[in-house]
PDB file of C-alpha atoms in Angstrom:
ATOM      1  CA  UNK A  28     -26.829  38.639  -3.652  1.00 25.00           C
ATOM      2  CA  UNK A  29     -26.023  35.377  -4.530  1.00 30.00           C
ATOM      3  CA  UNK A  30     -25.497  34.228  -8.332  1.00 30.00           C
ATOM      4  CA  UNK A  31     -26.470  31.279  -9.705  1.00 32.00           C
ATOM      5  CA  UNK A  32     -25.635  29.895 -13.039  1.00 33.00           C
ATOM      6  CA  UNK A  33     -28.966  30.139 -14.560  1.00 32.00           C
ATOM      7  CA  UNK A  34     -28.677  33.968 -13.615  1.00 30.00           C
ATOM      8  CA  UNK A  35     -25.524  34.823 -14.277  1.00 32.00           C
ATOM      9  CA  UNK A  36     -25.159  35.036 -17.904  1.00 34.00           C
ATOM     10  CA  UNK A  37     -23.869  33.190 -21.036  1.00 37.00           C
ATOM     11  CA  UNK A  38     -20.697  31.198 -21.154  1.00 44.00           C
ATOM     12  CA  UNK A  39     -17.636  32.855 -21.443  1.00 45.00           C
ATOM     13  CA  UNK A  40     -15.523  31.934 -24.382  1.00 47.00           C
ATOM     14  CA  UNK A  41     -11.251  32.247 -23.951  1.00 46.00           C
ATOM     15  CA  UNK A  42      -9.220  31.869 -26.739  1.00 50.00           C
ATOM     16  CA  UNK A  43     -11.877  30.077 -28.922  1.00 49.00           C
ATOM     17  CA  UNK A  44     -12.834  27.587 -25.740  1.00 47.00           C
ATOM     18  CA  UNK A  45     -15.950  27.937 -24.023  1.00 47.00           C
ATOM     19  CA  UNK A  46     -14.908  27.877 -20.447  1.00 47.00           C
ATOM     20  CA  UNK A  47     -18.111  27.050 -18.609  1.00 50.00           C
ATOM     21  CA  UNK A  48     -17.654  30.045 -16.559  1.00 51.00           C
ATOM     22  CA  UNK A  49     -21.101  32.824 -16.529  1.00 55.00           C
ATOM     23  CA  UNK A  50     -20.169  36.100 -17.832  1.00 56.00           C
ATOM     24  CA  UNK A  51     -20.642  38.141 -14.573  1.00 60.00           C
ATOM     25  CA  UNK A  52     -17.894  36.279 -13.252  1.00 65.00           C
ATOM     26  CA  UNK A  53     -15.248  36.763 -15.947  1.00 64.00           C
ATOM     27  CA  UNK A  54     -16.104  40.455 -15.950  1.00 66.00           C
ATOM     28  CA  UNK A  55     -15.046  40.319 -12.328  1.00 73.00           C
ATOM     29  CA  UNK A  56     -11.950  38.478 -13.073  1.00 74.00           C
ATOM     30  CA  UNK A  57     -10.946  40.810 -16.098  1.00 76.00           C
ATOM     31  CA  UNK A  58     -10.736  43.607 -13.453  1.00 76.00           C
ATOM     32  CA  UNK A  59      -8.367  42.060 -11.095  1.00 79.00           C
ATOM     33  CA  UNK A  60      -5.038  42.623 -13.030  1.00 78.00           C
ATOM     34  CA  UNK A  61      -3.591  39.667 -13.236  1.00 83.00           C
ATOM     35  CA  UNK A  62      -1.729  38.175 -16.643  1.00 82.00           C
ATOM     36  CA  UNK A  63      -3.809  36.224 -19.107  1.00 79.00           C
ATOM     37  CA  UNK A  64      -2.487  32.931 -17.771  1.00 76.00           C
ATOM     38  CA  UNK A  65      -3.764  33.627 -13.917  1.00 78.00           C
ATOM     39  CA  UNK A  66      -6.906  34.848 -15.034  1.00 76.00           C
ATOM     40  CA  UNK A  67      -7.473  31.479 -17.133  1.00 76.00           C
ATOM     41  CA  UNK A  68      -6.424  29.469 -13.918  1.00 74.00           C
ATOM     42  CA  UNK A  69      -9.332  31.351 -11.780  1.00 75.00           C
ATOM     43  CA  UNK A  70     -11.830  30.829 -14.916  1.00 71.00           C
ATOM     44  CA  UNK A  71     -10.743  27.362 -14.407  1.00 71.00           C
ATOM     45  CA  UNK A  72     -11.492  27.102 -10.744  1.00 68.00           C
ATOM     46  CA  UNK A  73     -15.073  28.640 -11.366  1.00 67.00           C
ATOM     47  CA  UNK A  74     -15.853  26.238 -13.462  1.00 66.00           C
ATOM     48  CA  UNK A  75     -15.268  23.688 -11.496  1.00 62.00           C
ATOM     49  CA  UNK A  76     -17.931  25.113  -9.025  1.00 57.00           C
ATOM     50  CA  UNK A  77     -20.636  25.515 -11.619  1.00 55.00           C
ATOM     51  CA  UNK A  78     -19.950  22.064 -13.162  1.00 55.00           C
ATOM     52  CA  UNK A  79     -19.549  20.437 -10.013  1.00 51.00           C
ATOM     53  CA  UNK A  80     -17.338  17.379  -9.326  1.00 53.00           C
ATOM     54  CA  UNK A  81     -20.790  15.237  -9.234  1.00 52.00           C
ATOM     55  CA  UNK A  82     -20.978  15.414 -13.039  1.00 64.00           C
ATOM     56  CA  UNK A  83     -17.259  14.815 -13.909  1.00 63.00           C
ATOM     57  CA  UNK A  84     -18.103  11.110 -14.590  1.00 69.00           C
ATOM     58  CA  UNK A  85     -20.855  12.069 -17.405  1.00 69.00           C
ATOM     59  CA  UNK A  86     -17.449  12.441 -19.757  1.00 84.00           C
ATOM     60  CA  UNK A  87     -14.510  10.155 -21.105  1.00 83.00           C
ATOM     61  CA  UNK A  88     -11.995  13.226 -19.574  1.00 89.00           C
ATOM     62  CA  UNK A  89     -14.070  13.609 -16.589  1.00 88.00           C
ATOM     63  CA  UNK A  90     -13.743  10.055 -15.640  1.00 92.00           C
ATOM     64  CA  UNK A  91      -9.720   9.960 -15.889  1.00 95.00           C
ATOM     65  CA  UNK A  92      -9.903  13.393 -13.802  1.00 94.00           C
ATOM     66  CA  UNK A  93     -11.525  11.602 -10.785  1.00 93.00           C
ATOM     67  CA  UNK A  94      -8.834   8.611 -11.451  1.00 95.00           C
ATOM     68  CA  UNK A  95      -6.078  11.248 -11.766  1.00 96.00           C
ATOM     69  CA  UNK A  96      -7.491  12.628  -8.465  1.00 94.00           C
ATOM     70  CA  UNK A  97      -7.862   9.288  -6.693  1.00 94.00           C
ATOM     71  CA  UNK A  98      -4.184   8.339  -7.450  1.00 96.00           C
ATOM     72  CA  UNK A  99      -3.226  11.460  -6.433  1.00 96.00           C
ATOM     73  CA  UNK A 100      -1.067  11.856 -10.103  1.00 97.00           C
ATOM     74  CA  UNK A 101       1.400  14.972  -9.893  1.00 97.00           C
ATOM     75  CA  UNK A 102       1.918  15.544 -13.725  1.00 98.00           C
ATOM     76  CA  UNK A 103       0.223  14.150 -16.328  1.00 98.00           C
ATOM     77  CA  UNK A 104       3.111  13.287 -19.311  1.00 98.00           C
ATOM     78  CA  UNK A 105       1.482  14.004 -22.570  1.00 98.00           C
ATOM     79  CA  UNK A 106       3.313  12.071 -25.533  1.00 98.00           C
ATOM     80  CA  UNK A 107       1.820  12.571 -28.782  1.00 97.00           C
ATOM     81  CA  UNK A 108       0.210  15.847 -27.636  1.00 97.00           C
ATOM     82  CA  UNK A 109      -1.189  17.314 -31.224  1.00 96.00           C
ATOM     83  CA  UNK A 110      -2.446  20.613 -30.831  1.00 96.00           C
ATOM     84  CA  UNK A 111      -3.217  19.929 -27.296  1.00 96.00           C
ATOM     85  CA  UNK A 112      -6.498  18.202 -27.007  1.00 95.00           C
ATOM     86  CA  UNK A 113      -5.799  16.402 -24.010  1.00 95.00           C
ATOM     87  CA  UNK A 114      -4.123  18.790 -22.009  1.00 96.00           C
ATOM     88  CA  UNK A 115      -6.890  21.229 -22.645  1.00 94.00           C
ATOM     89  CA  UNK A 116      -9.738  18.793 -21.722  1.00 93.00           C
ATOM     90  CA  UNK A 117      -7.416  17.782 -18.583  1.00 94.00           C
ATOM     91  CA  UNK A 118      -7.595  21.365 -17.139  1.00 92.00           C
ATOM     92  CA  UNK A 119     -11.122  22.469 -18.336  1.00 88.00           C
ATOM     93  CA  UNK A 120     -12.271  19.418 -16.460  1.00 89.00           C
ATOM     94  CA  UNK A 121     -10.465  20.203 -12.837  1.00 88.00           C
ATOM     95  CA  UNK A 122      -7.440  18.793 -13.356  1.00 93.00           C
ATOM     96  CA  UNK A 123      -5.298  21.204 -11.125  1.00 91.00           C
ATOM     97  CA  UNK A 124      -1.953  19.246 -11.892  1.00 96.00           C
ATOM     98  CA  UNK A 125       0.882  19.648 -14.335  1.00 97.00           C
ATOM     99  CA  UNK A 126       0.876  18.552 -17.713  1.00 98.00           C
ATOM    100  CA  UNK A 127       4.455  18.414 -19.572  1.00 98.00           C
ATOM    101  CA  UNK A 128       3.563  17.897 -23.285  1.00 98.00           C
ATOM    102  CA  UNK A 129       5.920  16.132 -26.037  1.00 98.00           C
ATOM    103  CA  UNK A 130       4.737  16.550 -30.133  1.00 98.00           C
ATOM    104  CA  UNK A 131       7.075  16.067 -33.208  1.00 97.00           C
ATOM    105  CA  UNK A 132       5.681  17.645 -35.649  1.00 97.00           C
ATOM    106  CA  UNK A 133       5.781  21.504 -36.750  1.00 97.00           C
ATOM    107  CA  UNK A 134       2.651  22.454 -37.327  1.00 96.00           C
ATOM    108  CA  UNK A 135       1.295  20.943 -35.030  1.00 97.00           C
ATOM    109  CA  UNK A 136       3.741  21.870 -31.902  1.00 97.00           C
ATOM    110  CA  UNK A 137       3.235  25.971 -32.828  1.00 97.00           C
ATOM    111  CA  UNK A 138      -0.398  25.250 -32.266  1.00 96.00           C
ATOM    112  CA  UNK A 139       0.195  23.313 -28.894  1.00 97.00           C
ATOM    113  CA  UNK A 140       2.985  25.729 -27.718  1.00 97.00           C
ATOM    114  CA  UNK A 141       0.101  28.553 -28.272  1.00 96.00           C
ATOM    115  CA  UNK A 142      -2.927  26.182 -26.387  1.00 95.00           C
ATOM    116  CA  UNK A 143      -0.865  25.842 -23.311  1.00 96.00           C
ATOM    117  CA  UNK A 144       0.656  29.457 -22.869  1.00 94.00           C
ATOM    118  CA  UNK A 145      -2.740  30.482 -21.228  1.00 90.00           C
ATOM    119  CA  UNK A 146      -1.860  27.398 -18.604  1.00 93.00           C
ATOM    120  CA  UNK A 147       0.598  28.235 -15.886  1.00 93.00           C
ATOM    121  CA  UNK A 148       0.891  24.386 -14.752  1.00 95.00           C
ATOM    122  CA  UNK A 149       1.440  23.650 -18.561  1.00 97.00           C
ATOM    123  CA  UNK A 150       4.507  23.309 -19.887  1.00 97.00           C
ATOM    124  CA  UNK A 151       5.580  22.126 -23.083  1.00 98.00           C
ATOM    125  CA  UNK A 152       8.973  20.130 -23.829  1.00 98.00           C
ATOM    126  CA  UNK A 153      11.121  21.403 -26.959  1.00 98.00           C
ATOM    127  CA  UNK A 154       9.971  19.790 -30.197  1.00 98.00           C
ATOM    128  CA  UNK A 155      10.660  15.929 -30.269  1.00 98.00           C
ATOM    129  CA  UNK A 156       9.781  12.146 -30.685  1.00 98.00           C
ATOM    130  CA  UNK A 157      10.058   9.838 -28.106  1.00 98.00           C
ATOM    131  CA  UNK A 158      11.010   6.181 -28.309  1.00 97.00           C
ATOM    132  CA  UNK A 159      14.022   3.569 -28.269  1.00 96.00           C
ATOM    133  CA  UNK A 160      17.047   5.717 -28.682  1.00 93.00           C
ATOM    134  CA  UNK A 161      18.311   9.252 -29.351  1.00 95.00           C
ATOM    135  CA  UNK A 162      18.317   9.799 -33.161  1.00 96.00           C
ATOM    136  CA  UNK A 163      16.649  11.257 -36.121  1.00 97.00           C
ATOM    137  CA  UNK A 164      13.886   9.868 -38.203  1.00 97.00           C
ATOM    138  CA  UNK A 165      10.979  10.561 -40.732  1.00 97.00           C
ATOM    139  CA  UNK A 166       7.353  10.878 -39.791  1.00 97.00           C
ATOM    140  CA  UNK A 167       4.650  10.570 -42.438  1.00 95.00           C
ATOM    141  CA  UNK A 168       2.817  13.898 -42.221  1.00 96.00           C
ATOM    142  CA  UNK A 169      -1.190  12.942 -42.819  1.00 95.00           C
ATOM    143  CA  UNK A 170      -4.295  15.224 -44.322  1.00 95.00           C
ATOM    144  CA  UNK A 171      -5.275  15.630 -40.463  1.00 93.00           C
ATOM    145  CA  UNK A 172      -2.101  16.166 -37.936  1.00 93.00           C
ATOM    146  CA  UNK A 173      -3.765  13.568 -35.440  1.00 90.00           C
ATOM    147  CA  UNK A 174      -2.953  10.490 -37.950  1.00 94.00           C
ATOM    148  CA  UNK A 175       0.831  11.271 -38.436  1.00 95.00           C
ATOM    149  CA  UNK A 176       2.788   8.579 -37.177  1.00 96.00           C
ATOM    150  CA  UNK A 177       6.412   7.501 -38.134  1.00 95.00           C
ATOM    151  CA  UNK A 178       4.470   4.274 -38.962  1.00 95.00           C
ATOM    152  CA  UNK A 179       3.238   3.870 -42.256  1.00 96.00           C
ATOM    153  CA  UNK A 180      -0.612   3.824 -42.695  1.00 95.00           C
ATOM    154  CA  UNK A 181      -1.856   0.871 -44.308  1.00 95.00           C
ATOM    155  CA  UNK A 182      -3.926   1.521 -47.570  1.00 94.00           C
ATOM    156  CA  UNK A 183      -6.817  -0.243 -45.956  1.00 92.00           C
ATOM    157  CA  UNK A 184      -6.979   2.825 -42.866  1.00 94.00           C
ATOM    158  CA  UNK A 185      -6.751   5.382 -45.762  1.00 94.00           C
ATOM    159  CA  UNK A 186      -9.886   3.495 -47.253  1.00 91.00           C
ATOM    160  CA  UNK A 187     -11.426   3.875 -44.217  1.00 90.00           C
ATOM    161  CA  UNK A 188     -10.302   6.897 -42.715  1.00 91.00           C
ATOM    162  CA  UNK A 189      -9.263   8.787 -45.986  1.00 93.00           C
ATOM    163  CA  UNK A 190      -7.665  12.077 -43.725  1.00 94.00           C
ATOM    164  CA  UNK A 191      -5.167   9.632 -42.285  1.00 93.00           C
ATOM    165  CA  UNK A 192      -3.261   9.815 -46.198  1.00 95.00           C
ATOM    166  CA  UNK A 193      -0.244  10.679 -45.953  1.00 94.00           C
ATOM    167  CA  UNK A 194       1.092  14.212 -47.779  1.00 95.00           C
ATOM    168  CA  UNK A 195       4.566  14.585 -46.885  1.00 96.00           C
ATOM    169  CA  UNK A 196       7.480  13.798 -44.764  1.00 97.00           C
ATOM    170  CA  UNK A 197       9.326  15.807 -41.801  1.00 97.00           C
ATOM    171  CA  UNK A 198      12.455  14.529 -40.185  1.00 97.00           C
ATOM    172  CA  UNK A 199      12.234  14.792 -36.971  1.00 97.00           C
ATOM    173  CA  UNK A 200      13.789  14.484 -33.192  1.00 97.00           C
ATOM    174  CA  UNK A 201      13.786  10.848 -31.484  1.00 97.00           C
ATOM    175  CA  UNK A 202      14.631  10.512 -27.877  1.00 98.00           C
ATOM    176  CA  UNK A 203      14.180   8.358 -24.721  1.00 98.00           C
ATOM    177  CA  UNK A 204      11.152   9.516 -22.440  1.00 98.00           C
ATOM    178  CA  UNK A 205      13.269   8.404 -19.273  1.00 97.00           C
ATOM    179  CA  UNK A 206      15.755  10.809 -20.655  1.00 97.00           C
ATOM    180  CA  UNK A 207      13.654  14.060 -21.432  1.00 98.00           C
ATOM    181  CA  UNK A 208      10.995  13.853 -18.521  1.00 98.00           C
ATOM    182  CA  UNK A 209      13.189  14.544 -15.815  1.00 97.00           C
ATOM    183  CA  UNK A 210      14.841  17.653 -16.873  1.00 96.00           C
ATOM    184  CA  UNK A 211      11.077  18.823 -16.270  1.00 96.00           C
ATOM    185  CA  UNK A 212       9.245  17.220 -13.144  1.00 97.00           C
ATOM    186  CA  UNK A 213      10.150  17.381  -9.854  1.00 95.00           C
ATOM    187  CA  UNK A 214      11.803  14.211  -8.366  1.00 94.00           C
ATOM    188  CA  UNK A 215       9.303  13.409  -5.933  1.00 95.00           C
ATOM    189  CA  UNK A 216       6.415  13.613  -8.668  1.00 97.00           C
ATOM    190  CA  UNK A 217       3.628  11.378  -9.331  1.00 97.00           C
ATOM    191  CA  UNK A 218       3.524  10.562 -13.194  1.00 98.00           C
ATOM    192  CA  UNK A 219       0.682   9.099 -14.993  1.00 98.00           C
ATOM    193  CA  UNK A 220       2.197   8.946 -18.770  1.00 98.00           C
ATOM    194  CA  UNK A 221      -1.099   9.467 -21.875  1.00 98.00           C
ATOM    195  CA  UNK A 222       0.879   7.982 -25.206  1.00 97.00           C
ATOM    196  CA  UNK A 223      -1.120   8.489 -28.555  1.00 96.00           C
ATOM    197  CA  UNK A 224       1.662   8.097 -30.937  1.00 96.00           C
ATOM    198  CA  UNK A 225      -0.359   6.256 -33.742  1.00 93.00           C
ATOM    199  CA  UNK A 226       1.127   2.703 -33.839  1.00 93.00           C
ATOM    200  CA  UNK A 227       4.619   3.441 -32.125  1.00 96.00           C
ATOM    201  CA  UNK A 228       3.438   3.437 -28.821  1.00 97.00           C
ATOM    202  CA  UNK A 229       5.282  -0.298 -27.991  1.00 97.00           C
ATOM    203  CA  UNK A 230       8.739   1.987 -28.881  1.00 97.00           C
ATOM    204  CA  UNK A 231       7.695   4.836 -26.592  1.00 98.00           C
ATOM    205  CA  UNK A 232       6.940   2.498 -23.653  1.00 98.00           C
ATOM    206  CA  UNK A 233      10.616   0.767 -24.277  1.00 97.00           C
ATOM    207  CA  UNK A 234      12.065   4.409 -23.553  1.00 97.00           C
ATOM    208  CA  UNK A 235      10.571   4.532 -20.554  1.00 96.00           C
ATOM    209  CA  UNK A 236      12.365   1.728 -17.947  1.00 94.00           C
ATOM    210  CA  UNK A 237      14.690   4.003 -16.437  1.00 95.00           C
ATOM    211  CA  UNK A 238      11.561   6.066 -14.914  1.00 97.00           C
ATOM    212  CA  UNK A 239       8.782   3.513 -14.111  1.00 97.00           C
ATOM    213  CA  UNK A 240       9.412   3.866 -10.485  1.00 96.00           C
ATOM    214  CA  UNK A 241       7.792   7.066 -10.765  1.00 97.00           C
ATOM    215  CA  UNK A 242       5.176   6.406 -13.105  1.00 98.00           C
ATOM    216  CA  UNK A 243       1.951   5.126 -11.936  1.00 97.00           C
ATOM    217  CA  UNK A 244      -0.508   4.732 -14.467  1.00 98.00           C
ATOM    218  CA  UNK A 245      -0.680   5.053 -18.244  1.00 98.00           C
ATOM    219  CA  UNK A 246      -3.075   6.283 -21.082  1.00 98.00           C
ATOM    220  CA  UNK A 247      -2.682   4.466 -24.205  1.00 97.00           C
ATOM    221  CA  UNK A 248      -4.788   4.464 -27.486  1.00 95.00           C
ATOM    222  CA  UNK A 249      -5.067   0.776 -28.385  1.00 96.00           C
ATOM    223  CA  UNK A 250      -6.194  -0.683 -31.734  1.00 96.00           C
ATOM    224  CA  UNK A 251      -8.378  -4.381 -32.474  1.00 96.00           C
ATOM    225  CA  UNK A 252      -7.252  -3.758 -35.747  1.00 94.00           C
ATOM    226  CA  UNK A 253      -3.674  -2.789 -37.328  1.00 95.00           C
ATOM    227  CA  UNK A 254      -4.208   0.705 -38.756  1.00 95.00           C
ATOM    228  CA  UNK A 255      -0.392   1.038 -39.288  1.00 95.00           C
ATOM    229  CA  UNK A 256       2.175  -1.406 -40.937  1.00 96.00           C
ATOM    230  CA  UNK A 257       4.160  -3.035 -37.886  1.00 95.00           C
ATOM    231  CA  UNK A 258       1.767  -2.116 -35.309  1.00 96.00           C
ATOM    232  CA  UNK A 259       1.159  -3.823 -32.547  1.00 97.00           C
ATOM    233  CA  UNK A 260      -1.811  -4.706 -31.127  1.00 97.00           C
ATOM    234  CA  UNK A 261      -4.102  -4.484 -27.670  1.00 97.00           C
ATOM    235  CA  UNK A 262      -3.132  -7.780 -26.570  1.00 97.00           C
ATOM    236  CA  UNK A 263       0.483  -6.814 -26.422  1.00 97.00           C
ATOM    237  CA  UNK A 264       0.295  -3.933 -24.337  1.00 97.00           C
ATOM    238  CA  UNK A 265      -2.507  -5.726 -21.644  1.00 97.00           C
ATOM    239  CA  UNK A 266       0.540  -8.258 -21.168  1.00 98.00           C
ATOM    240  CA  UNK A 267       3.056  -5.236 -21.111  1.00 98.00           C
ATOM    241  CA  UNK A 268       1.030  -3.663 -18.236  1.00 98.00           C
ATOM    242  CA  UNK A 269       0.428  -6.790 -16.568  1.00 97.00           C
ATOM    243  CA  UNK A 270       4.486  -8.311 -16.579  1.00 97.00           C
ATOM    244  CA  UNK A 271       5.270  -4.720 -14.931  1.00 96.00           C
ATOM    245  CA  UNK A 272       2.403  -4.632 -12.131  1.00 96.00           C
ATOM    246  CA  UNK A 273      -0.123  -2.381 -13.659  1.00 97.00           C
ATOM    247  CA  UNK A 274      -3.907  -3.057 -13.765  1.00 97.00           C
ATOM    248  CA  UNK A 275      -6.692  -2.257 -16.668  1.00 97.00           C
ATOM    249  CA  UNK A 276      -8.606   0.531 -14.782  1.00 96.00           C
ATOM    250  CA  UNK A 277     -10.952   2.039 -17.246  1.00 95.00           C
ATOM    251  CA  UNK A 278     -11.872   1.645 -21.555  1.00 95.00           C
ATOM    252  CA  UNK A 279     -13.016   4.254 -23.516  1.00 92.00           C
ATOM    253  CA  UNK A 280     -14.049   3.870 -26.876  1.00 89.00           C
ATOM    254  CA  UNK A 281     -12.280   5.674 -29.448  1.00 89.00           C
ATOM    255  CA  UNK A 282     -13.333   5.073 -33.501  1.00 89.00           C
ATOM    256  CA  UNK A 283     -15.365   2.626 -34.833  1.00 87.00           C
ATOM    257  CA  UNK A 284     -16.075   1.645 -38.381  1.00 87.00           C
ATOM    258  CA  UNK A 285     -19.204   1.443 -40.495  1.00 87.00           C
ATOM    259  CA  UNK A 286     -17.923  -0.139 -43.281  1.00 86.00           C
ATOM    260  CA  UNK A 287     -16.598  -3.170 -41.148  1.00 88.00           C
ATOM    261  CA  UNK A 288     -18.836  -2.798 -38.461  1.00 91.00           C
ATOM    262  CA  UNK A 289     -16.144  -3.324 -35.628  1.00 90.00           C
ATOM    263  CA  UNK A 290     -14.596  -1.185 -33.226  1.00 92.00           C
ATOM    264  CA  UNK A 291     -10.865  -0.342 -34.414  1.00 93.00           C
ATOM    265  CA  UNK A 292      -9.312   1.220 -31.066  1.00 94.00           C
ATOM    266  CA  UNK A 293     -10.256   2.177 -27.468  1.00 95.00           C
ATOM    267  CA  UNK A 294      -8.086   4.289 -25.051  1.00 96.00           C
ATOM    268  CA  UNK A 295      -6.980   1.968 -21.883  1.00 97.00           C
ATOM    269  CA  UNK A 296      -5.895   3.652 -18.393  1.00 98.00           C
ATOM    270  CA  UNK A 297      -3.853   1.087 -16.039  1.00 98.00           C
ATOM    271  CA  UNK A 298      -2.825   1.949 -12.492  1.00 98.00           C
ATOM    272  CA  UNK A 299      -0.680  -0.229  -9.779  1.00 93.00           C
ATOM    273  CA  UNK A 300      -2.993  -1.748  -7.790  1.00 88.00           C
ATOM    274  CA  UNK A 301      -2.398  -0.200  -4.244  1.00 74.00           C
ATOM    275  CA  UNK A 302      -0.390   2.429  -5.761  1.00 60.00           C
ATOM    276  CA  UNK A 303      -1.648   4.779  -2.712  1.00 61.00           C
ATOM    277  CA  UNK A 304      -0.503   1.920  -0.473  1.00 48.00           C
TER     278      UNK A 304
END
């Protein structure tokens, strides 16, 4: 008998995350004797079969996975990983490369490590932020951790987004990306760097110089309106990328202000044109 997605039963939820895998197949995988990480990997492959690559273009994460495959990216470097949203979304949408995550804040870092533990291709670097030089800095902790930043949030931003309000600070280590990433990746890996550091993206990019020949793409969260003090806006990054031979590849919406009636941020994906030649 051939199982179908319609007849196999409800989707399985693993560690609180729906994997889109029919229950009957989950039951078979549980009897294989594999460890939890390997089971999650097998279930992810089954999900890919049922979900179908033809549907990937319908979500931002799916479109990114299509682009990563087309560019033959071996490893996604996830800077500002928070609790692991990016890595989890990539694997759930069928990315079969590696993910290396960096996160500076203690509570988010603990959750990130727990999330990544289930995926064999997902590694988490020691707790740190990435920037221009090796030193210690203070990071501002927000009500919601994904708003935490080394930059100070503007009062206007808090008015629009109350969860960005600062509730504390934490001393963290700051290091350079081009010094830390080579410790965890293969020298021949084609790298893609995702940076979501709440206004601190320019400093992270300055720390990439020594690794640029191995980086074939970037994803940045860019602002149309400065949400943090001293934050550079989208046009700075468009010039930075163009000057280094990267082309704007995709744009996805991030946040909109009903109060202002305008878009605040968007995700921009860049690749080197002809990067596969």
